[in-house]
PDB file of C-alpha atoms and ligand atoms in Angstrom:
ATOM      1  CA  MET A 265     135.276  56.176 160.834  1.00 49.00           C
ATOM      2  CA  PHE A 266     134.532  52.913 160.100  1.00 52.00           C
ATOM      3  CA  ARG A 267     131.195  52.600 161.623  1.00 57.00           C
ATOM      4  CA  VAL A 268     130.663  55.944 159.590  1.00 53.00           C
ATOM      5  CA  VAL A 269     131.021  54.391 156.405  1.00 51.00           C
ATOM      6  CA  LEU A 270     128.475  51.227 157.654  1.00 52.00           C
ATOM      7  CA  ILE A 271     125.761  53.572 158.499  1.00 52.00           C
ATOM      8  CA  LEU A 272     125.985  55.917 155.207  1.00 54.00           C
ATOM      9  CA  ALA A 273     125.809  51.806 153.463  1.00 52.00           C
ATOM     10  CA  ALA A 274     122.811  51.087 155.309  1.00 50.00           C
ATOM     11  CA  GLY A 275     121.260  54.708 154.907  1.00 51.00           C
ATOM     12  CA  LEU A 276     122.453  54.129 150.747  1.00 53.00           C
ATOM     13  CA  ALA A 277     120.596  50.577 150.682  1.00 48.00           C
ATOM     14  CA  ALA A 278     117.155  52.091 152.558  1.00 48.00           C
ATOM     15  CA  MET A 279     116.828  54.582 149.508  1.00 53.00           C
ATOM     16  CA  LEU A 280     116.918  52.323 146.727  1.00 53.00           C
ATOM     17  CA  PRO A 281     113.924  51.117 145.350  1.00 52.00           C
ATOM     18  CA  ALA A 282     112.669  47.199 146.437  1.00 52.00           C
ATOM     19  CA  HIS A 283     113.810  44.608 144.222  1.00 50.00           C
ATOM     20  CA  ALA A 284     116.210  47.014 142.564  1.00 52.00           C
ATOM     21  CA  GLN A 285     118.753  44.340 141.923  1.00 57.00           C
ATOM     22  CA  GLU A 286     116.153  42.026 140.944  1.00 83.00           C
ATOM     23  CA  ARG A 287     113.941  43.887 137.951  1.00 95.00           C
ATOM     24  CA  VAL A 288     112.843  42.135 135.120  1.00 98.00           C
ATOM     25  CA  ARG A 289     114.761  43.497 131.899  1.00 98.00           C
ATOM     26  CA  VAL A 290     112.056  43.962 129.188  1.00 98.00           C
ATOM     27  CA  VAL A 291     112.877  45.163 125.734  1.00 98.00           C
ATOM     28  CA  ALA A 292     109.968  46.810 123.987  1.00 98.00           C
ATOM     29  CA  SER A 293     110.964  47.080 119.920  1.00 98.00           C
ATOM     30  CA  PHE A 294     109.163  50.632 119.413  1.00 98.00           C
ATOM     31  CA  SER A 295     107.700  53.557 121.706  1.00 98.00           C
ATOM     32  CA  ILE A 296     103.981  52.988 122.178  1.00 98.00           C
ATOM     33  CA  LEU A 297     105.101  48.875 123.189  1.00 98.00           C
ATOM     34  CA  GLY A 298     107.093  50.614 125.974  1.00 98.00           C
ATOM     35  CA  ASP A 299     104.814  52.961 127.131  1.00 98.00           C
ATOM     36  CA  PHE A 300     102.341  49.386 127.625  1.00 98.00           C
ATOM     37  CA  VAL A 301     104.941  47.811 129.312  1.00 98.00           C
ATOM     38  CA  ARG A 302     105.868  50.471 131.568  1.00 98.00           C
ATOM     39  CA  ASN A 303     101.778  50.940 132.229  1.00 98.00           C
ATOM     40  CA  VAL A 304     101.582  47.022 133.090  1.00 98.00           C
ATOM     41  CA  GLY A 305     105.225  46.588 135.267  1.00 98.00           C
ATOM     42  CA  GLY A 306     105.440  49.546 136.932  1.00 97.00           C
ATOM     43  CA  ASP A 307     108.935  49.313 138.925  1.00 96.00           C
ATOM     44  CA  ARG A 308     109.294  45.738 138.840  1.00 97.00           C
ATOM     45  CA  VAL A 309     110.474  46.092 135.248  1.00 98.00           C
ATOM     46  CA  ASP A 310     113.564  47.689 133.729  1.00 97.00           C
ATOM     47  CA  ILE A 311     112.689  48.965 129.975  1.00 97.00           C
ATOM     48  CA  ALA A 312     114.544  49.594 127.149  1.00 97.00           C
ATOM     49  CA  THR A 313     112.970  50.975 123.961  1.00 97.00           C
ATOM     50  CA  LEU A 314     114.657  50.237 120.616  1.00 98.00           C
ATOM     51  CA  VAL A 315     112.742  52.620 118.056  1.00 97.00           C
ATOM     52  CA  GLY A 316     112.359  56.047 120.494  1.00 94.00           C
ATOM     53  CA  PRO A 317     110.348  58.661 120.003  1.00 92.00           C
ATOM     54  CA  GLY A 318     109.790  60.292 116.853  1.00 89.00           C
ATOM     55  CA  GLY A 319     111.340  56.928 115.549  1.00 93.00           C
ATOM     56  CA  ASP A 320     110.264  55.072 112.146  1.00 94.00           C
ATOM     57  CA  VAL A 321     109.867  51.315 113.394  1.00 95.00           C
ATOM     58  CA  HIS A 322     109.585  50.158 109.325  1.00 94.00           C
ATOM     59  CA  VAL A 323     113.112  51.236 108.522  1.00 93.00           C
ATOM     60  CA  TYR A 324     115.138  51.187 111.567  1.00 95.00           C
ATOM     61  CA  THR A 325     118.676  50.341 111.840  1.00 96.00           C
ATOM     62  CA  PRO A 326     119.616  48.720 114.791  1.00 97.00           C
ATOM     63  CA  SER A 327     123.532  49.810 116.793  1.00 96.00           C
ATOM     64  CA  PRO A 328     125.099  48.193 118.661  1.00 96.00           C
ATOM     65  CA  ILE A 329     123.751  49.642 121.883  1.00 97.00           C
ATOM     66  CA  ASP A 330     120.169  47.921 120.721  1.00 97.00           C
ATOM     67  CA  ALA A 331     122.464  44.606 120.020  1.00 98.00           C
ATOM     68  CA  LYS A 332     123.423  44.834 124.226  1.00 97.00           C
ATOM     69  CA  LYS A 333     119.992  45.729 125.380  1.00 98.00           C
ATOM     70  CA  VAL A 334     118.970  42.979 123.636  1.00 98.00           C
ATOM     71  CA  ALA A 335     121.512  40.808 124.994  1.00 98.00           C
ATOM     72  CA  ASP A 336     120.491  41.834 128.440  1.00 97.00           C
ATOM     73  CA  ALA A 337     116.856  41.234 128.015  1.00 98.00           C
ATOM     74  CA  ARG A 338     114.507  38.994 129.964  1.00 98.00           C
ATOM     75  CA  LEU A 339     111.763  39.624 127.657  1.00 98.00           C
ATOM     76  CA  LEU A 340     111.624  41.039 124.202  1.00 98.00           C
ATOM     77  CA  VAL A 341     107.956  42.714 123.672  1.00 98.00           C
ATOM     78  CA  VAL A 342     107.429  42.973 119.557  1.00 98.00           C
ATOM     79  CA  ASN A 343     104.260  43.831 117.915  1.00 98.00           C
ATOM     80  CA  GLY A 344     104.694  41.425 115.014  1.00 97.00           C
ATOM     81  CA  LEU A 345     102.554  41.076 111.606  1.00 96.00           C
ATOM     82  CA  GLY A 346     105.638  42.114 109.779  1.00 94.00           C
ATOM     83  CA  LEU A 347     106.223  45.507 111.478  1.00 96.00           C
ATOM     84  CA  GLU A 348     109.837  44.915 112.946  1.00 97.00           C
ATOM     85  CA  GLY A 349     111.646  43.405 109.889  1.00 95.00           C
ATOM     86  CA  TRP A 350     115.167  44.266 111.162  1.00 97.00           C
ATOM     87  CA  LEU A 351     114.552  42.381 114.218  1.00 97.00           C
ATOM     88  CA  PRO A 352     115.282  38.841 113.716  1.00 96.00           C
ATOM     89  CA  ARG A 353     118.704  39.472 112.945  1.00 96.00           C
ATOM     90  CA  LEU A 354     119.529  41.616 115.223  1.00 97.00           C
ATOM     91  CA  VAL A 355     118.845  39.393 117.884  1.00 97.00           C
ATOM     92  CA  GLN A 356     120.212  36.526 116.559  1.00 97.00           C
ATOM     93  CA  SER A 357     123.318  38.287 116.560  1.00 96.00           C
ATOM     94  CA  SER A 358     123.110  39.701 119.558  1.00 97.00           C
ATOM     95  CA  GLY A 359     122.806  36.365 121.125  1.00 96.00           C
ATOM     96  CA  SER A 360     119.608  37.175 123.237  1.00 97.00           C
ATOM     97  CA  LYS A 361     118.253  34.352 125.479  1.00 96.00           C
ATOM     98  CA  ALA A 362     115.102  36.443 126.100  1.00 98.00           C
ATOM     99  CA  THR A 363     111.702  35.496 125.577  1.00 98.00           C
ATOM    100  CA  VAL A 364     110.200  36.553 122.669  1.00 98.00           C
ATOM    101  CA  VAL A 365     106.473  37.841 123.371  1.00 98.00           C
ATOM    102  CA  THR A 366     104.249  38.729 120.319  1.00 98.00           C
ATOM    103  CA  ALA A 367     102.193  41.929 121.544  1.00 98.00           C
ATOM    104  CA  THR A 368      99.248  41.373 118.500  1.00 98.00           C
ATOM    105  CA  LYS A 369      98.863  37.452 119.366  1.00 98.00           C
ATOM    106  CA  GLY A 370      94.924  37.059 119.656  1.00 98.00           C
ATOM    107  CA  ILE A 371      94.279  39.710 117.114  1.00 97.00           C
ATOM    108  CA  THR A 372      92.998  39.199 113.873  1.00 95.00           C
ATOM    109  CA  PRO A 373      95.082  41.097 111.478  1.00 96.00           C
ATOM    110  CA  ARG A 374      93.610  43.313 108.494  1.00 94.00           C
ATOM    111  CA  ASP A 375      94.541  42.774 105.195  1.00 90.00           C
ATOM    112  CA  ALA A 376      96.773  45.883 104.066  1.00 83.00           C
ATOM    113  CA  ASP A 377      94.803  45.742 101.101  1.00 71.00           C
ATOM    114  CA  GLU A 378      91.007  45.345 102.640  1.00 59.00           C
ATOM    115  CA  ASP A 379      88.691  47.920 100.848  1.00 50.00           C
ATOM    116  CA  ASP A 380      91.310  49.378  98.951  1.00 46.00           C
ATOM    117  CA  ALA A 381      92.033  51.938 100.979  1.00 45.00           C
ATOM    118  CA  HIS A 382      95.064  52.878  99.752  1.00 47.00           C
ATOM    119  CA  ALA A 383      95.928  53.669  96.056  1.00 43.00           C
ATOM    120  CA  GLY A 384      99.287  51.861  95.748  1.00 42.00           C
ATOM    121  CA  GLY A 385      99.877  49.286  94.262  1.00 40.00           C
ATOM    122  CA  GLY A 386     102.809  46.721  95.697  1.00 40.00           C
ATOM    123  CA  HIS A 387     103.659  46.380  99.167  1.00 40.00           C
ATOM    124  CA  ALA A 388     107.248  46.561 100.225  1.00 41.00           C
ATOM    125  CA  HIS A 389     105.872  44.694 102.994  1.00 39.00           C
ATOM    126  CA  ASP A 390     104.967  41.076 101.282  1.00 38.00           C
ATOM    127  CA  HIS A 391     107.491  38.834 103.137  1.00 38.00           C
ATOM    128  CA  GLY A 392     106.900  36.783 106.159  1.00 41.00           C
ATOM    129  CA  ASP A 393     103.695  37.761 107.094  1.00 45.00           C
ATOM    130  CA  GLY A 394     101.448  38.356 103.628  1.00 56.00           C
ATOM    131  CA  HIS A 395      99.372  41.462 103.537  1.00 82.00           C
ATOM    132  CA  ALA A 396      99.176  42.025 106.797  1.00 93.00           C
ATOM    133  CA  ASP A 397      98.388  45.332 108.344  1.00 96.00           C
ATOM    134  CA  PRO A 398     101.169  45.881 111.446  1.00 97.00           C
ATOM    135  CA  HIS A 399      99.096  48.830 112.673  1.00 97.00           C
ATOM    136  CA  ALA A 400      96.804  46.730 115.038  1.00 98.00           C
ATOM    137  CA  TRP A 401      97.654  49.151 118.196  1.00 98.00           C
ATOM    138  CA  GLN A 402      95.430  52.108 116.603  1.00 98.00           C
ATOM    139  CA  SER A 403      91.845  50.388 117.405  1.00 98.00           C
ATOM    140  CA  VAL A 404      92.202  50.795 121.652  1.00 98.00           C
ATOM    141  CA  ALA A 405      90.150  47.337 121.291  1.00 98.00           C
ATOM    142  CA  ASN A 406      93.359  45.687 120.371  1.00 98.00           C
ATOM    143  CA  ALA A 407      95.450  48.012 122.485  1.00 98.00           C
ATOM    144  CA  LYS A 408      93.283  46.109 125.577  1.00 98.00           C
ATOM    145  CA  THR A 409      94.724  42.494 123.638  1.00 98.00           C
ATOM    146  CA  TYR A 410      98.044  43.657 123.304  1.00 98.00           C
ATOM    147  CA  VAL A 411      98.529  44.668 127.632  1.00 99.00           C
ATOM    148  CA  GLY A 412      96.438  41.638 128.452  1.00 98.00           C
ATOM    149  CA  ASN A 413      99.517  39.722 126.788  1.00 98.00           C
ATOM    150  CA  ILE A 414     102.322  41.534 127.988  1.00 98.00           C
ATOM    151  CA  ARG A 415     100.530  41.425 131.888  1.00 98.00           C
ATOM    152  CA  ASP A 416     100.665  37.344 131.009  1.00 98.00           C
ATOM    153  CA  ALA A 417     104.349  37.590 129.951  1.00 98.00           C
ATOM    154  CA  LEU A 418     105.492  39.348 132.891  1.00 98.00           C
ATOM    155  CA  ILE A 419     103.448  37.263 135.393  1.00 98.00           C
ATOM    156  CA  ALA A 420     105.325  34.003 133.518  1.00 98.00           C
ATOM    157  CA  ALA A 421     108.500  35.989 133.797  1.00 98.00           C
ATOM    158  CA  ASP A 422     108.225  37.175 137.344  1.00 97.00           C
ATOM    159  CA  PRO A 423     105.898  35.125 138.826  1.00 97.00           C
ATOM    160  CA  ALA A 424     106.296  36.533 142.332  1.00 96.00           C
ATOM    161  CA  GLY A 425     104.732  40.034 141.135  1.00 97.00           C
ATOM    162  CA  GLU A 426     101.865  38.461 139.881  1.00 98.00           C
ATOM    163  CA  ALA A 427      99.800  40.625 142.120  1.00 98.00           C
ATOM    164  CA  THR A 428     101.283  43.854 141.113  1.00 98.00           C
ATOM    165  CA  TYR A 429     101.042  42.977 137.316  1.00 98.00           C
ATOM    166  CA  ARG A 430      97.163  41.972 137.871  1.00 98.00           C
ATOM    167  CA  ALA A 431      96.441  45.555 139.337  1.00 98.00           C
ATOM    168  CA  ASN A 432      98.669  47.700 137.174  1.00 98.00           C
ATOM    169  CA  ALA A 433      96.815  45.895 133.699  1.00 98.00           C
ATOM    170  CA  GLY A 434      93.436  46.396 135.619  1.00 98.00           C
ATOM    171  CA  ALA A 435      93.625  50.158 136.260  1.00 98.00           C
ATOM    172  CA  TYR A 436      95.158  50.345 133.092  1.00 98.00           C
ATOM    173  CA  LEU A 437      92.702  48.588 130.730  1.00 98.00           C
ATOM    174  CA  ALA A 438      89.772  50.505 133.221  1.00 98.00           C
ATOM    175  CA  LYS A 439      91.717  53.612 131.478  1.00 98.00           C
ATOM    176  CA  LEU A 440      91.568  51.905 127.910  1.00 98.00           C
ATOM    177  CA  ASP A 441      88.252  51.435 128.442  1.00 98.00           C
ATOM    178  CA  ALA A 442      87.389  54.925 128.763  1.00 98.00           C
ATOM    179  CA  LEU A 443      89.290  56.101 126.046  1.00 98.00           C
ATOM    180  CA  ASP A 444      87.289  53.647 123.391  1.00 98.00           C
ATOM    181  CA  ARG A 445      84.391  55.345 124.814  1.00 98.00           C
ATOM    182  CA  ASP A 446      85.349  58.761 124.538  1.00 98.00           C
ATOM    183  CA  VAL A 447      86.639  58.268 120.828  1.00 98.00           C
ATOM    184  CA  ARG A 448      83.460  56.348 119.760  1.00 97.00           C
ATOM    185  CA  GLU A 449      81.774  59.167 120.850  1.00 97.00           C
ATOM    186  CA  ALA A 450      83.303  61.840 118.977  1.00 97.00           C
ATOM    187  CA  ALA A 451      83.950  59.676 116.605  1.00 96.00           C
ATOM    188  CA  ALA A 452      80.557  59.751 116.015  1.00 95.00           C
ATOM    189  CA  LYS A 453      79.903  63.607 115.916  1.00 94.00           C
ATOM    190  CA  ILE A 454      81.726  63.745 113.122  1.00 94.00           C
ATOM    191  CA  PRO A 455      79.075  64.712 109.735  1.00 93.00           C
ATOM    192  CA  GLU A 456      78.390  61.364 107.565  1.00 90.00           C
ATOM    193  CA  SER A 457      79.801  63.474 104.323  1.00 90.00           C
ATOM    194  CA  LYS A 458      83.272  64.591 106.007  1.00 92.00           C
ATOM    195  CA  ARG A 459      84.091  60.766 106.920  1.00 92.00           C
ATOM    196  CA  LYS A 460      86.986  60.939 104.627  1.00 92.00           C
ATOM    197  CA  VAL A 461      90.760  61.672 105.154  1.00 93.00           C
ATOM    198  CA  ILE A 462      94.171  61.664 103.819  1.00 93.00           C
ATOM    199  CA  SER A 463      97.123  60.983 105.473  1.00 92.00           C
ATOM    200  CA  THR A 464     100.778  59.759 104.776  1.00 89.00           C
ATOM    201  CA  HIS A 465     100.801  56.012 104.858  1.00 90.00           C
ATOM    202  CA  ASP A 466      98.503  53.516 105.440  1.00 91.00           C
ATOM    203  CA  ALA A 467      98.222  53.255 109.396  1.00 95.00           C
ATOM    204  CA  PHE A 468      94.891  53.954 110.505  1.00 95.00           C
ATOM    205  CA  GLY A 469      93.079  51.182 109.147  1.00 95.00           C
ATOM    206  CA  TYR A 470      92.320  49.558 112.426  1.00 97.00           C
ATOM    207  CA  PHE A 471      91.323  53.096 113.790  1.00 97.00           C
ATOM    208  CA  ALA A 472      88.825  53.318 110.516  1.00 96.00           C
ATOM    209  CA  ALA A 473      87.562  50.025 110.558  1.00 95.00           C
ATOM    210  CA  ALA A 474      86.620  50.565 114.311  1.00 96.00           C
ATOM    211  CA  TYR A 475      85.301  54.404 114.326  1.00 96.00           C
ATOM    212  CA  ARG A 476      84.371  54.559 111.524  1.00 94.00           C
ATOM    213  CA  ILE A 477      86.658  57.366 109.121  1.00 94.00           C
ATOM    214  CA  VAL A 478      87.765  55.945 105.669  1.00 93.00           C
ATOM    215  CA  PHE A 479      91.173  56.602 106.029  1.00 93.00           C
ATOM    216  CA  ILE A 480      93.035  56.818 102.054  1.00 92.00           C
ATOM    217  CA  ALA A 481      96.947  56.979 101.674  1.00 91.00           C
ATOM    218  CA  PRO A 482      99.012  57.633  98.859  1.00 89.00           C
ATOM    219  CA  GLN A 483     101.715  55.036 101.013  1.00 86.00           C
ATOM    220  CA  GLY A 484     101.263  51.792 101.785  1.00 88.00           C
ATOM    221  CA  VAL A 485     100.986  49.890 105.300  1.00 87.00           C
ATOM    222  CA  SER A 486     104.673  50.226 105.543  1.00 88.00           C
ATOM    223  CA  THR A 487     107.114  53.526 105.090  1.00 88.00           C
ATOM    224  CA  GLU A 488     109.628  51.219 103.022  1.00 85.00           C
ATOM    225  CA  SER A 489     108.747  52.235  99.801  1.00 82.00           C
ATOM    226  CA  GLU A 490     107.692  55.892  98.738  1.00 85.00           C
ATOM    227  CA  ALA A 491     104.650  56.413  97.068  1.00 87.00           C
ATOM    228  CA  SER A 492     104.661  56.365  93.194  1.00 89.00           C
ATOM    229  CA  ALA A 493     103.607  59.424  90.846  1.00 91.00           C
ATOM    230  CA  ARG A 494     100.573  57.318  89.857  1.00 91.00           C
ATOM    231  CA  ASP A 495      99.603  56.670  93.493  1.00 89.00           C
ATOM    232  CA  VAL A 496      99.817  60.631  94.154  1.00 91.00           C
ATOM    233  CA  ALA A 497      97.501  61.421  90.693  1.00 92.00           C
ATOM    234  CA  LYS A 498      95.062  58.688  91.844  1.00 91.00           C
ATOM    235  CA  ILE A 499      94.945  60.396  95.628  1.00 92.00           C
ATOM    236  CA  ILE A 500      94.161  64.024  93.925  1.00 94.00           C
ATOM    237  CA  THR A 501      91.922  62.898  91.529  1.00 93.00           C
ATOM    238  CA  GLN A 502      90.014  61.074  94.393  1.00 91.00           C
ATOM    239  CA  ILE A 503      90.323  63.961  96.611  1.00 93.00           C
ATOM    240  CA  ARG A 504      88.513  66.341  94.379  1.00 94.00           C
ATOM    241  CA  LYS A 505      85.948  63.648  93.069  1.00 93.00           C
ATOM    242  CA  ASP A 506      84.722  62.867  96.643  1.00 91.00           C
ATOM    243  CA  LYS A 507      85.814  66.161  98.334  1.00 92.00           C
ATOM    244  CA  VAL A 508      88.094  64.955 100.659  1.00 94.00           C
ATOM    245  CA  PRO A 509      88.055  68.185 102.963  1.00 94.00           C
ATOM    246  CA  ALA A 510      91.042  67.424 104.753  1.00 95.00           C
ATOM    247  CA  VAL A 511      95.016  65.581 104.522  1.00 94.00           C
ATOM    248  CA  PHE A 512      97.007  64.872 107.571  1.00 94.00           C
ATOM    249  CA  LEU A 513     100.552  64.844 108.585  1.00 92.00           C
ATOM    250  CA  GLU A 514     102.039  61.964 110.304  1.00 89.00           C
ATOM    251  CA  ASN A 515     105.211  62.764 112.956  1.00 82.00           C
ATOM    252  CA  VAL A 516     107.024  59.647 111.085  1.00 77.00           C
ATOM    253  CA  THR A 517     106.952  60.637 107.650  1.00 79.00           C
ATOM    254  CA  ASP A 518     108.024  63.589 105.189  1.00 83.00           C
ATOM    255  CA  PRO A 519     105.313  66.452 105.609  1.00 89.00           C
ATOM    256  CA  ARG A 520     106.592  67.547 101.809  1.00 91.00           C
ATOM    257  CA  LEU A 521     104.241  64.954  99.875  1.00 90.00           C
ATOM    258  CA  MET A 522     100.892  66.267 101.886  1.00 91.00           C
ATOM    259  CA  GLN A 523     101.451  69.837 101.623  1.00 92.00           C
ATOM    260  CA  ARG A 524     101.824  69.405  97.870  1.00 92.00           C
ATOM    261  CA  ILE A 525      98.822  67.430  98.074  1.00 93.00           C
ATOM    262  CA  SER A 526      97.279  69.972  99.682  1.00 95.00           C
ATOM    263  CA  ALA A 527      97.920  72.920  97.126  1.00 95.00           C
ATOM    264  CA  GLU A 528      97.372  70.493  94.342  1.00 94.00           C
ATOM    265  CA  THR A 529      93.342  70.058  95.434  1.00 95.00           C
ATOM    266  CA  GLY A 530      92.800  72.772  97.922  1.00 94.00           C
ATOM    267  CA  ALA A 531      92.279  70.219 101.095  1.00 94.00           C
ATOM    268  CA  LYS A 532      93.525  71.576 104.155  1.00 94.00           C
ATOM    269  CA  ILE A 533      96.122  70.078 106.158  1.00 94.00           C
ATOM    270  CA  GLY A 534      94.191  69.327 109.577  1.00 95.00           C
ATOM    271  CA  GLY A 535      97.168  68.750 111.379  1.00 95.00           C
ATOM    272  CA  THR A 536      99.760  65.747 112.779  1.00 94.00           C
ATOM    273  CA  LEU A 537      98.112  62.500 113.420  1.00 95.00           C
ATOM    274  CA  TYR A 538     100.833  60.307 115.549  1.00 96.00           C
ATOM    275  CA  SER A 539     100.619  56.447 113.929  1.00 95.00           C
ATOM    276  CA  ASP A 540     103.401  54.311 115.043  1.00 96.00           C
ATOM    277  CA  SER A 541     105.833  56.532 117.489  1.00 96.00           C
ATOM    278  CA  LEU A 542     104.807  58.397 120.375  1.00 97.00           C
ATOM    279  CA  THR A 543     106.620  61.996 121.128  1.00 96.00           C
ATOM    280  CA  PRO A 544     109.183  62.707 123.338  1.00 96.00           C
ATOM    281  CA  GLU A 545     107.978  63.835 127.409  1.00 95.00           C
ATOM    282  CA  ASN A 546     107.503  67.960 125.930  1.00 96.00           C
ATOM    283  CA  GLY A 547     105.261  66.519 123.195  1.00 96.00           C
ATOM    284  CA  ASP A 548     101.729  66.148 121.989  1.00 95.00           C
ATOM    285  CA  ALA A 549     101.787  62.277 122.011  1.00 97.00           C
ATOM    286  CA  PRO A 550     104.318  60.658 124.998  1.00 97.00           C
ATOM    287  CA  THR A 551     101.869  57.970 125.999  1.00 98.00           C
ATOM    288  CA  TYR A 552      99.415  56.171 123.830  1.00 98.00           C
ATOM    289  CA  ILE A 553      96.627  56.974 125.899  1.00 98.00           C
ATOM    290  CA  ASP A 554      97.599  61.031 124.982  1.00 98.00           C
ATOM    291  CA  MET A 555      98.223  59.865 121.174  1.00 98.00           C
ATOM    292  CA  VAL A 556      95.014  58.495 121.029  1.00 98.00           C
ATOM    293  CA  ARG A 557      93.244  61.241 122.476  1.00 98.00           C
ATOM    294  CA  HIS A 558      95.557  63.829 120.346  1.00 98.00           C
ATOM    295  CA  ASN A 559      94.457  61.994 117.091  1.00 97.00           C
ATOM    296  CA  ILE A 560      90.500  61.877 117.368  1.00 97.00           C
ATOM    297  CA  ARG A 561      90.943  65.646 118.632  1.00 97.00           C
ATOM    298  CA  THR A 562      92.790  66.295 115.836  1.00 97.00           C
ATOM    299  CA  LEU A 563      90.727  64.601 113.457  1.00 96.00           C
ATOM    300  CA  THR A 564      87.435  65.958 114.908  1.00 96.00           C
ATOM    301  CA  GLY A 565      88.675  69.645 114.656  1.00 95.00           C
ATOM    302  CA  ALA A 566      89.099  69.232 111.036  1.00 94.00           C
ATOM    303  CA  LEU A 567      86.280  67.361 110.246  1.00 92.00           C
ATOM    304  CA  SER A 568      83.262  69.321 112.414  1.00 83.00           C
ATOM    305  CA  GLY A 569      81.644  72.214 111.405  1.00 62.00           C
TER     306      GLY A 569
HETATM  307 ZN1   ZN B 856     103.591  52.471 110.166  1.00 85.85          ZN
END
């Protein structure tokens, strides 16, 4: 009887993945960062994400479970640039000793008001980071910087895994290079006269700068404040004047505003773009790469021909 138990125990231990006890606990503030960490960390890390698929990272109310996740973390990966306004209080109240990794380190932030892309006046997100636009991940070149920062932080936290992290990051960065090339190629085929579109909130500034498609949004870089009647009226005038062909829904915002603008102007609804969140596994954008591919397919589908 005793021998049977021993054999069973040995069998169970052999079934456990290597380093199961020593996995690095990493918390990512939202789903896109969680995906980057998963790609670089592989099975050396345990990943928890605070704002999951479909959630709005701009306006999030952390739960007690989130506080527990943060308290247990070795690394806390955040976007920065004013995106996670709710995070400092969560970290403080959790008593976490986690190393905070700012994934946008080294990226030149785009000014939220640059080229006056959205029609709105003030922003709700003026505190702390001034007028920085936090959506840097929407340019694939910037995503590579995120990945490099995450790789370096994992190596610092878990030096024994350096070779694994370098290999994983290298393979993923190669995929991002291919993605960037594909998006550039696809975007270049959109006719000049159709390179202006409407999105709900101003989340595509980095995408616009990288791939030369102009985005106009009634809502600013945060979803905290709603678009004003004046902002919406300005957008409607602009759609008519510039003959903007399509407006796009977003997974993190209420579709009704865009439906109203479409009905009033005749600009068609081109589909849903994923700006700030991935989808669950069975959705259109369960990973960052899927998200970018979905977005460019949706854009070219609505703007070509
Ligand atoms: Zn956003």
